[in-house]
Short mmCIF file of C-alpha atoms in Angstrom, two decimals:
data_model
loop_
_atom_site.label_atom_id
_atom_site.label_comp_id
_atom_site.label_asym_id
_atom_site.label_seq_id
_atom_site.Cartn_x
_atom_site.Cartn_y
_atom_site.Cartn_z
CA MET A 1 -33.43 106.72 74.75
CA SER A 2 -36.94 106.78 73.33
CA ALA A 3 -38.45 110.10 72.36
CA ASP A 4 -41.07 110.00 75.12
CA SER A 5 -38.54 109.24 77.87
CA LYS A 6 -38.34 111.80 80.63
CA GLN A 7 -35.22 113.78 81.25
CA PRO A 8 -33.29 112.46 84.25
CA PRO A 9 -33.82 114.33 87.51
CA PRO A 10 -31.05 116.75 88.43
CA PRO A 11 -27.98 115.36 90.20
CA GLN A 12 -28.55 114.70 93.88
CA PRO A 13 -26.17 116.09 96.49
CA ASP A 14 -23.67 113.50 97.66
CA ASP A 15 -24.06 113.51 101.44
CA ARG A 16 -22.38 110.18 102.14
CA GLY A 17 -19.34 111.81 103.65
CA ALA A 18 -21.12 114.79 105.16
CA ALA A 19 -20.46 115.38 108.83
CA THR A 20 -23.37 115.55 111.26
CA ALA A 21 -23.67 117.42 114.50
CA ALA A 22 -23.63 114.08 116.30
CA ASP A 23 -20.10 113.43 115.03
CA SER A 24 -18.77 115.80 117.68
CA VAL A 25 -20.51 114.02 120.59
CA SER A 26 -18.24 112.07 122.92
CA LEU A 27 -19.33 108.59 124.02
CA LEU A 28 -17.67 106.13 126.40
CA LEU A 29 -18.26 102.42 125.88
CA ALA A 30 -17.35 100.88 129.23
CA ASN A 31 -16.49 97.30 130.16
CA ALA A 32 -16.67 95.94 126.61
CA ARG A 33 -15.23 92.51 125.89
CA LEU A 34 -13.04 91.91 122.81
CA THR A 35 -12.65 88.66 120.90
CA ASP A 36 -9.20 88.16 122.46
CA GLY A 37 -10.79 88.09 125.92
CA ARG A 38 -9.75 91.55 127.13
CA THR A 39 -12.26 93.82 128.83
CA ILE A 40 -11.76 97.46 127.86
CA ASP A 41 -13.13 100.98 127.81
CA VAL A 42 -13.47 102.73 124.43
CA ARG A 43 -13.95 106.49 124.09
CA LEU A 44 -15.44 107.78 120.84
CA GLY A 45 -15.40 111.31 119.46
CA GLY A 46 -15.51 113.05 116.11
CA GLY A 47 -16.83 109.90 114.49
CA ARG A 48 -13.68 107.96 115.40
CA ILE A 49 -12.24 105.92 118.24
CA GLU A 50 -10.34 108.40 120.42
CA ALA A 51 -8.87 106.07 123.01
CA VAL A 52 -8.87 102.46 124.17
CA GLY A 53 -7.85 101.44 127.69
CA THR A 54 -8.31 98.77 130.28
CA ALA A 55 -11.72 98.64 131.95
CA GLY A 56 -12.15 101.55 134.35
CA SER A 57 -9.17 103.51 133.00
CA LEU A 58 -11.08 106.03 130.84
CA THR A 59 -13.38 108.74 132.09
CA ALA A 60 -16.55 109.81 130.34
CA VAL A 61 -16.70 113.39 129.07
CA GLY A 62 -20.12 112.81 127.52
CA ALA A 63 -22.54 109.91 127.50
CA ARG A 64 -21.61 106.50 128.86
CA VAL A 65 -22.86 103.03 127.90
CA ASP A 66 -22.03 100.05 130.07
CA LEU A 67 -21.31 97.08 127.79
CA SER A 68 -20.82 94.51 130.55
CA GLY A 69 -21.77 91.15 129.07
CA TYR A 70 -21.36 92.37 125.48
CA LEU A 71 -18.79 91.48 122.83
CA LEU A 72 -17.59 94.54 120.90
CA LEU A 73 -16.91 94.07 117.18
CA PRO A 74 -16.28 96.15 114.05
CA ALA A 75 -19.69 96.83 112.55
CA PRO A 76 -20.88 94.72 109.62
CA ALA A 77 -21.67 96.16 106.21
CA GLU A 78 -24.26 94.94 103.71
CA PRO A 79 -22.62 94.54 100.27
CA HIS A 80 -25.64 93.15 98.39
CA ALA A 81 -29.12 94.43 99.22
CA HIS A 82 -32.21 94.87 97.03
CA LEU A 83 -34.05 97.62 98.85
CA ASP A 84 -36.32 98.63 95.94
CA THR A 85 -38.03 95.21 96.03
CA ALA A 86 -37.66 94.57 99.76
CA LEU A 87 -40.75 93.84 101.87
CA THR A 88 -42.94 93.11 98.83
CA ALA A 89 -43.44 89.35 99.25
CA ASP A 90 -46.94 89.68 100.67
CA SER A 91 -48.07 92.07 97.94
CA ALA A 92 -46.74 89.80 95.20
CA ALA A 93 -47.90 86.53 96.73
CA GLY A 94 -50.81 86.02 94.36
CA PRO A 95 -54.49 85.39 95.23
CA GLY A 96 -55.44 86.97 98.51
CA SER A 97 -52.51 89.36 98.51
CA PRO A 98 -53.15 93.08 99.12
CA GLY A 99 -52.50 93.95 95.48
CA PRO A 100 -49.72 94.48 92.92
CA VAL A 101 -46.43 95.89 94.07
CA SER A 102 -46.25 99.65 93.68
CA TYR A 103 -43.13 101.21 92.23
CA ALA A 104 -44.25 104.77 92.79
CA THR A 105 -41.29 106.78 94.05
CA ASP A 106 -42.81 107.40 97.50
CA ASP A 107 -43.59 103.70 97.99
CA VAL A 108 -40.12 102.57 96.93
CA GLN A 109 -38.55 105.17 99.20
CA ARG A 110 -40.64 103.98 102.14
CA ARG A 111 -39.74 100.32 101.53
CA ALA A 112 -36.06 101.09 101.01
CA THR A 113 -35.87 103.18 104.18
CA GLU A 114 -37.70 100.59 106.27
CA ALA A 115 -35.53 97.77 104.93
CA ALA A 116 -32.33 99.74 105.54
CA LEU A 117 -33.42 100.41 109.13
CA LEU A 118 -34.10 96.72 109.64
CA GLN A 119 -30.60 95.92 108.49
CA LEU A 120 -29.17 98.74 110.58
CA GLY A 121 -30.84 97.16 113.61
CA HIS A 122 -28.99 93.95 112.76
CA GLY A 123 -25.72 95.92 112.77
CA ALA A 124 -25.04 96.99 109.17
CA THR A 125 -24.00 100.66 109.25
CA ALA A 126 -23.23 100.74 105.50
CA LEU A 127 -25.29 99.23 102.69
CA ARG A 128 -24.92 98.80 98.95
CA ALA A 129 -28.38 98.60 97.34
CA HIS A 130 -28.84 97.22 93.82
CA VAL A 131 -31.64 99.16 92.11
CA ARG A 132 -33.29 98.24 88.82
CA ILE A 133 -33.57 101.04 86.27
CA GLY A 134 -35.21 101.15 82.87
CA ASP A 135 -38.34 99.49 81.48
CA VAL A 136 -41.59 101.11 82.60
CA HIS A 137 -40.15 102.46 85.86
CA GLY A 138 -37.29 104.40 84.30
CA LEU A 139 -35.11 106.13 86.86
CA GLY A 140 -37.88 106.37 89.47
CA PRO A 141 -36.58 103.57 91.73
CA LEU A 142 -33.13 105.12 91.73
CA GLU A 143 -34.56 108.51 92.64
CA ALA A 144 -36.39 106.81 95.52
CA ALA A 145 -33.19 105.12 96.71
CA LEU A 146 -31.36 108.45 96.68
CA GLN A 147 -34.15 110.00 98.73
CA ALA A 148 -33.88 107.09 101.17
CA ARG A 149 -30.15 107.72 101.40
CA ARG A 150 -30.80 111.31 102.44
CA SER A 151 -33.39 110.30 105.03
CA LEU A 152 -30.88 107.84 106.54
CA ARG A 153 -28.16 110.44 106.89
CA GLY A 154 -26.47 110.10 110.26
CA LEU A 155 -27.90 106.61 110.77
CA ALA A 156 -26.35 104.54 107.97
CA GLU A 157 -24.49 104.99 104.69
CA LEU A 158 -26.51 103.85 101.67
CA THR A 159 -24.94 103.57 98.21
CA PRO A 160 -27.22 102.75 95.25
CA VAL A 161 -26.07 100.54 92.37
CA ALA A 162 -27.72 101.26 89.00
CA MET A 163 -28.90 98.01 87.35
CA PRO A 164 -30.12 98.29 83.74
CA ARG A 165 -31.79 95.21 82.24
CA LEU A 166 -30.27 95.30 78.73
CA LEU A 167 -27.22 97.13 77.41
CA THR A 168 -26.51 95.61 73.99
CA GLY A 169 -28.15 95.80 70.59
CA ILE A 170 -31.01 98.08 69.66
CA ALA A 171 -32.97 97.12 72.77
CA GLY A 172 -30.01 98.03 74.98
CA ALA A 173 -29.41 101.50 73.58
CA ASP A 174 -31.92 103.09 75.95
CA GLY A 175 -30.43 101.18 78.88
CA LEU A 176 -26.95 102.47 78.13
CA VAL A 177 -28.16 106.09 78.03
CA MET A 178 -30.12 105.55 81.22
CA LEU A 179 -27.09 104.04 82.96
CA ARG A 180 -25.07 107.16 82.24
CA ASP A 181 -27.97 109.31 83.46
CA ALA A 182 -28.12 107.23 86.64
CA VAL A 183 -24.48 107.97 87.39
CA LYS A 184 -25.08 111.68 86.85
CA MET A 185 -28.02 111.50 89.29
CA GLY A 186 -25.84 110.05 92.03
CA ALA A 187 -25.65 106.28 91.66
CA GLY A 188 -22.33 105.48 93.26
CA VAL A 189 -21.83 102.12 91.53
CA VAL A 190 -22.70 100.69 88.10
CA GLY A 191 -23.88 97.12 87.78
CA GLY A 192 -26.53 94.83 86.40
CA CYS A 193 -26.91 91.22 85.34
CA PRO A 194 -25.00 90.26 82.17
CA ASP A 195 -26.46 86.73 82.34
CA LEU A 196 -29.85 88.16 81.26
CA ASP A 197 -28.51 90.06 78.23
CA PRO A 198 -28.33 88.31 74.82
CA ASP A 199 -24.67 89.35 74.70
CA PRO A 200 -23.23 88.93 78.23
CA THR A 201 -19.71 89.91 77.18
CA GLY A 202 -20.98 93.04 75.45
CA TYR A 203 -22.97 93.90 78.58
CA VAL A 204 -19.85 93.67 80.75
CA GLU A 205 -17.89 95.77 78.26
CA ALA A 206 -20.57 98.47 78.34
CA VAL A 207 -20.66 98.55 82.17
CA LEU A 208 -16.89 98.73 82.42
CA GLU A 209 -16.78 101.53 79.86
CA VAL A 210 -19.28 103.63 81.84
CA ALA A 211 -17.41 102.86 85.07
CA ALA A 212 -14.11 103.95 83.55
CA GLU A 213 -15.68 107.18 82.26
CA HIS A 214 -16.96 108.17 85.69
CA GLY A 215 -14.47 106.46 88.02
CA CYS A 216 -17.17 104.27 89.55
CA PRO A 217 -16.90 100.82 91.10
CA VAL A 218 -18.61 97.92 89.33
CA ASP A 219 -20.89 95.32 90.94
CA LEU A 220 -22.35 92.65 88.65
CA HIS A 221 -24.83 89.83 89.22
CA THR A 222 -23.77 86.52 87.73
CA ASP A 223 -24.37 82.89 88.54
CA GLY A 224 -20.79 82.12 87.54
CA ASP A 225 -21.61 78.78 85.92
CA ASP A 226 -19.80 79.56 82.62
CA PRO A 227 -15.99 79.33 83.01
CA ALA A 228 -15.28 80.96 79.64
CA ARG A 229 -17.52 83.89 80.48
CA LEU A 230 -15.85 84.29 83.88
CA ALA A 231 -12.43 84.22 82.23
CA ARG A 232 -13.44 87.01 79.85
CA LEU A 233 -14.89 89.05 82.73
CA ALA A 234 -11.69 88.65 84.75
CA ALA A 235 -9.56 89.65 81.77
CA MET A 236 -11.63 92.79 81.15
CA ALA A 237 -11.93 93.76 84.82
CA GLY A 238 -8.31 93.26 85.80
CA GLY A 239 -6.78 96.43 87.18
CA LEU A 240 -9.96 98.51 87.00
CA ARG A 241 -10.11 101.00 89.83
CA PRO A 242 -11.86 101.52 92.19
CA GLY A 243 -12.75 97.86 91.82
CA VAL A 244 -15.05 95.14 90.56
CA ALA A 245 -17.31 92.83 92.56
CA ILE A 246 -19.44 89.96 91.26
CA GLY A 247 -21.98 87.70 92.91
CA PRO A 248 -23.60 85.56 94.05
CA CYS A 249 -21.63 83.06 91.87
CA ALA A 250 -23.45 79.99 93.19
CA GLY A 251 -22.82 78.34 89.80
CA LEU A 252 -19.11 78.11 90.60
CA ALA A 253 -19.96 75.36 93.08
CA ARG A 254 -21.56 73.30 90.31
CA LEU A 255 -18.51 73.37 88.04
CA PRO A 256 -16.00 70.52 87.92
CA ALA A 257 -13.33 71.09 90.56
CA ASP A 258 -10.52 71.87 88.10
CA GLN A 259 -12.63 74.44 86.23
CA ALA A 260 -13.75 76.08 89.48
CA ARG A 261 -10.15 76.34 90.71
CA ARG A 262 -9.01 77.83 87.41
CA ALA A 263 -11.81 80.41 87.52
CA ALA A 264 -10.96 81.27 91.13
CA ASP A 265 -7.30 81.79 90.20
CA GLN A 266 -8.33 84.11 87.34
CA LEU A 267 -10.62 86.16 89.60
CA ALA A 268 -7.90 86.44 92.23
CA ALA A 269 -5.34 87.61 89.65
CA ALA A 270 -7.77 90.26 88.41
CA GLY A 271 -8.55 91.49 91.93
CA VAL A 272 -12.27 90.75 91.57
CA THR A 273 -14.25 90.43 94.80
CA VAL A 274 -16.94 87.75 95.06
CA VAL A 275 -20.04 88.55 97.15
CA CYS A 276 -21.84 85.37 98.16
CA LEU A 277 -25.39 85.17 99.52
CA PRO A 278 -25.56 82.44 102.19
CA GLN A 279 -29.14 83.34 103.18
CA GLY A 280 -30.57 82.80 99.69
CA GLY A 281 -30.50 84.31 96.22
CA CYS A 282 -32.01 87.44 94.75
CA GLY A 283 -34.33 88.23 91.88
CA ALA A 284 -31.50 88.94 89.43
CA THR A 285 -30.31 85.32 89.53
CA GLU A 286 -32.72 82.42 89.72
CA ARG A 287 -30.31 79.72 90.85
CA ARG A 288 -29.93 79.01 94.57
CA GLY A 289 -26.94 77.82 96.54
CA THR A 290 -23.76 79.47 97.77
CA ALA A 291 -20.45 80.15 96.08
CA PRO A 292 -17.59 77.77 97.01
CA VAL A 293 -16.21 80.11 99.64
CA ARG A 294 -13.29 77.99 100.85
CA LEU A 295 -12.12 77.32 97.29
CA LEU A 296 -12.26 81.02 96.45
CA LYS A 297 -10.44 82.05 99.62
CA ALA A 298 -7.76 79.41 99.03
CA ALA A 299 -7.12 81.00 95.63
CA GLY A 300 -6.74 84.43 97.22
CA VAL A 301 -10.13 85.89 96.21
CA ARG A 302 -11.64 88.38 98.62
CA VAL A 303 -15.03 86.93 99.57
CA ALA A 304 -17.70 89.07 101.21
CA ALA A 305 -21.14 87.89 102.28
CA GLY A 306 -24.39 89.75 101.74
CA GLY A 307 -28.05 89.35 102.56
CA GLY A 308 -29.60 89.43 99.08
CA ALA A 309 -33.38 89.44 99.00
CA LEU A 310 -35.20 90.78 102.04
CA ARG A 311 -38.74 89.39 102.07
CA ASP A 312 -39.46 89.76 98.37
CA VAL A 313 -40.75 87.09 95.97
CA SER A 314 -37.30 85.55 95.47
CA ASN A 315 -36.90 85.01 99.24
CA PRO A 316 -40.11 85.73 101.18
CA VAL A 317 -38.40 84.98 104.50
CA GLY A 318 -35.11 86.81 103.86
CA ARG A 319 -33.78 88.50 106.99
CA GLY A 320 -30.88 90.56 105.71
CA ASP A 321 -29.01 89.79 108.94
CA PRO A 322 -25.22 89.82 108.55
CA LEU A 323 -24.74 87.68 111.66
CA GLU A 324 -26.99 85.03 110.15
CA ALA A 325 -24.91 85.12 106.97
CA ALA A 326 -21.78 84.62 109.07
CA PHE A 327 -23.50 81.82 111.01
CA LEU A 328 -24.31 80.02 107.76
CA LEU A 329 -20.75 80.40 106.48
CA ALA A 330 -19.49 78.87 109.71
CA SER A 331 -22.10 76.13 110.16
CA LEU A 332 -22.58 75.08 106.52
CA GLY A 333 -19.59 76.58 104.75
CA GLY A 334 -17.02 75.29 107.22
CA LEU A 335 -15.30 78.61 107.86
CA PRO A 336 -13.81 79.36 111.28
CA ALA A 337 -15.95 81.89 113.15
CA PRO A 338 -13.44 84.79 112.77
CA GLU A 339 -13.29 84.29 108.98
CA ALA A 340 -17.06 83.97 108.76
CA TYR A 341 -17.53 87.24 110.64
CA ALA A 342 -14.84 88.96 108.56
CA ALA A 343 -16.86 88.14 105.44
CA VAL A 344 -19.70 90.37 106.68
CA SER A 345 -17.49 93.01 108.29
CA ALA A 346 -13.88 93.63 107.20
CA ASP A 347 -14.23 91.98 103.78
CA ALA A 348 -17.66 93.50 103.17
CA ARG A 349 -16.35 96.96 104.04
CA ALA A 350 -13.37 96.47 101.74
CA ALA A 351 -15.71 95.39 98.94
CA LEU A 352 -17.62 98.65 99.42
CA GLY A 353 -14.43 100.72 99.39
CA LEU A 354 -14.86 101.72 103.04
CA PRO A 355 -11.98 102.30 105.46
CA GLU A 356 -10.89 99.49 107.75
CA VAL A 357 -12.37 99.32 111.25
CA ARG A 358 -10.52 98.02 114.29
CA VAL A 359 -11.23 98.56 117.97
CA GLU A 360 -8.15 100.74 118.21
CA ALA A 361 -7.55 104.47 118.53
CA GLY A 362 -7.82 106.38 115.27
CA PHE A 363 -10.16 103.99 113.46
CA PRO A 364 -13.74 104.86 112.43
CA ALA A 365 -16.30 104.44 115.21
CA GLU A 366 -18.40 101.88 113.32
CA LEU A 367 -19.09 99.24 115.94
CA LEU A 368 -21.49 96.49 116.95
CA ALA A 369 -21.92 95.24 120.51
CA VAL A 370 -23.63 91.86 120.84
CA ARG A 371 -24.53 90.14 124.08
CA GLY A 372 -22.17 87.22 124.47
CA GLU A 373 -18.69 86.30 125.61
CA ARG A 374 -17.16 84.75 122.49
CA LEU A 375 -17.63 85.08 118.75
CA THR A 376 -18.91 81.51 118.40
CA GLY A 377 -21.67 82.22 120.92
CA VAL A 378 -22.52 85.50 119.21
CA LEU A 379 -22.92 83.79 115.83
CA SER A 380 -24.98 81.04 117.44
CA LEU A 381 -27.45 83.19 119.37
CA ALA A 382 -27.21 86.94 118.77
CA TYR A 383 -30.35 88.72 119.87
CA SER A 384 -29.41 91.80 121.92
CA ARG A 385 -27.37 94.28 119.90
CA ILE A 386 -26.17 97.87 120.14
CA VAL A 387 -25.11 99.57 116.90
CA VAL A 388 -22.71 102.51 116.75
CA HIS A 389 -22.37 104.68 113.63
CA ARG A 390 -20.11 107.73 113.48
CA GLY A 391 -19.50 107.46 117.19
CA ARG A 392 -23.07 107.39 118.48
CA VAL A 393 -25.62 104.72 119.28
CA VAL A 394 -28.04 104.58 116.34
CA ALA A 395 -29.90 101.31 117.01
CA ARG A 396 -30.54 99.06 119.96
CA THR A 397 -32.25 95.66 120.15
CA SER A 398 -32.90 94.07 123.52
CA ALA A 399 -34.27 90.54 123.85
CA VAL A 400 -35.66 89.09 127.06
CA ARG A 401 -36.42 85.42 127.51
CA GLU A 402 -38.68 84.47 130.41
CA TYR A 403 -39.36 81.09 131.96
CA CYS A 404 -42.20 80.12 134.25
CA ASP A 405 -41.66 80.24 137.99
CA SER A 406 -40.27 76.75 138.53
CA ALA A 407 -37.42 75.09 140.34
CA ALA A 408 -35.48 74.77 137.07
CA ALA A 409 -35.70 78.50 136.36
CA LEU A 410 -34.90 79.92 139.78
CA ASP A 411 -31.13 79.62 139.44
CA LEU A 412 -30.80 81.09 135.96
CA PRO A 413 -28.38 84.03 135.75
CA ARG A 414 -29.80 87.51 135.53
CA GLN A 415 -28.20 90.09 133.26
CA VAL A 416 -28.38 93.83 133.66
CA ARG A 417 -29.72 96.12 130.93
CA PRO A 418 -26.90 98.37 129.67
CA GLU A 419 -27.13 102.05 130.46
CA ARG A 420 -28.81 104.22 127.84
CA PRO A 421 -27.07 107.49 127.08
CA GLU A 422 -30.14 109.03 125.43
CA ARG A 423 -32.67 108.72 128.28
CA PRO A 424 -32.98 107.13 131.71
CA ASP A 425 -33.57 103.38 131.80
CA SER A 426 -37.29 102.72 131.93
CA GLY A 427 -36.87 99.15 133.16
CA GLY A 428 -38.47 96.18 131.47
CA PRO A 429 -39.67 92.64 131.84
CA GLY A 430 -38.04 90.63 134.55
CA GLY A 431 -38.99 88.46 137.46
CA PRO A 432 -37.85 84.99 138.38
CA GLY A 433 -35.98 83.29 135.60
CA ALA A 434 -35.72 86.35 133.30
CA VAL A 435 -32.64 86.20 131.08
CA ARG A 436 -31.46 88.83 128.63
CA SER A 437 -29.88 87.42 125.50
#
């Protein structure tokens, strides 16, 4: 590290697993529909699912939410966010823009928190955020992400990934020191983009060494268009615990079929997870496209799907919506709807090292209720959502579509707003032809 570099801030308290007072609140989710067609009641308490029974069989000992008309699902997780650069597209748009993007700690914290809340509203109760460190900004963006994590406590779980630019040669010496400092500060994952280093293999070796020292997971950006490089990465990463993820790997789709299959087999044998970005790329990799998901899954690779850029210069219209990612995997990637949703929920949670979620007693109360009857309909048109984290409602989105008073609109079905446990229902738009969706 250069002589004028600042000392890293002191380690931040790790509050990811800290209990909140809300964890002890009991909540009954009534009349929820499951993907198998059953309608059930679900009682939550202590941050977990206490009981599941047929509709009307469970009594509320606390708050009650009527989920009639909603499909109840395990909550999604976001395995690949860039919260430090999120919401900066307008500032970086060029002439006429408000000005250059600020990377002051307070500004990064504000953007990261706002972006995380947007994704929470979509349903993601856990997020992995890749944060650039080094260069002129040093560890400031990471400090901001850790502050955002604390401000989100009780709403969502945020895990920062430290991303140094260079790790090899003389130029990479500072980055290697800073990566170790980042882990001491509280970065839960080590990562970066070996494709941008003059020595990609040396970069991967350095990241894996730091991860092994501290027992951290690894999450690397790579386009995946070099089969030899992927083979070396798989050989080095094989057996590393608690695990290695790479993405977005769009370059795998551009390889000849035999090379892509061989690479997929090597990644599967090494236990490497691939995180694809169906909604677009991110600033760390310039190439667009999506990894060959069906080929990877056929080889036995765990494939999770993330949002990537959220309205920054690399994707000014990025939404960071896990249901949109699943929709794209189903509509363009050819996956069945259950597999597409698993990529943003069960597989994404596994990629983040989180416990499995099922709508069964004993499992974590991390849930998403979406208006709709079947998963295909939910992935097609998912507006109204209720998000549950640690057993309490933490976000709610309600969409109302209205048509003019005409003969065509008079017979449209009307849907009832679900009960709110926090405060009495204040009503809302309605009238002839009003439909909640």
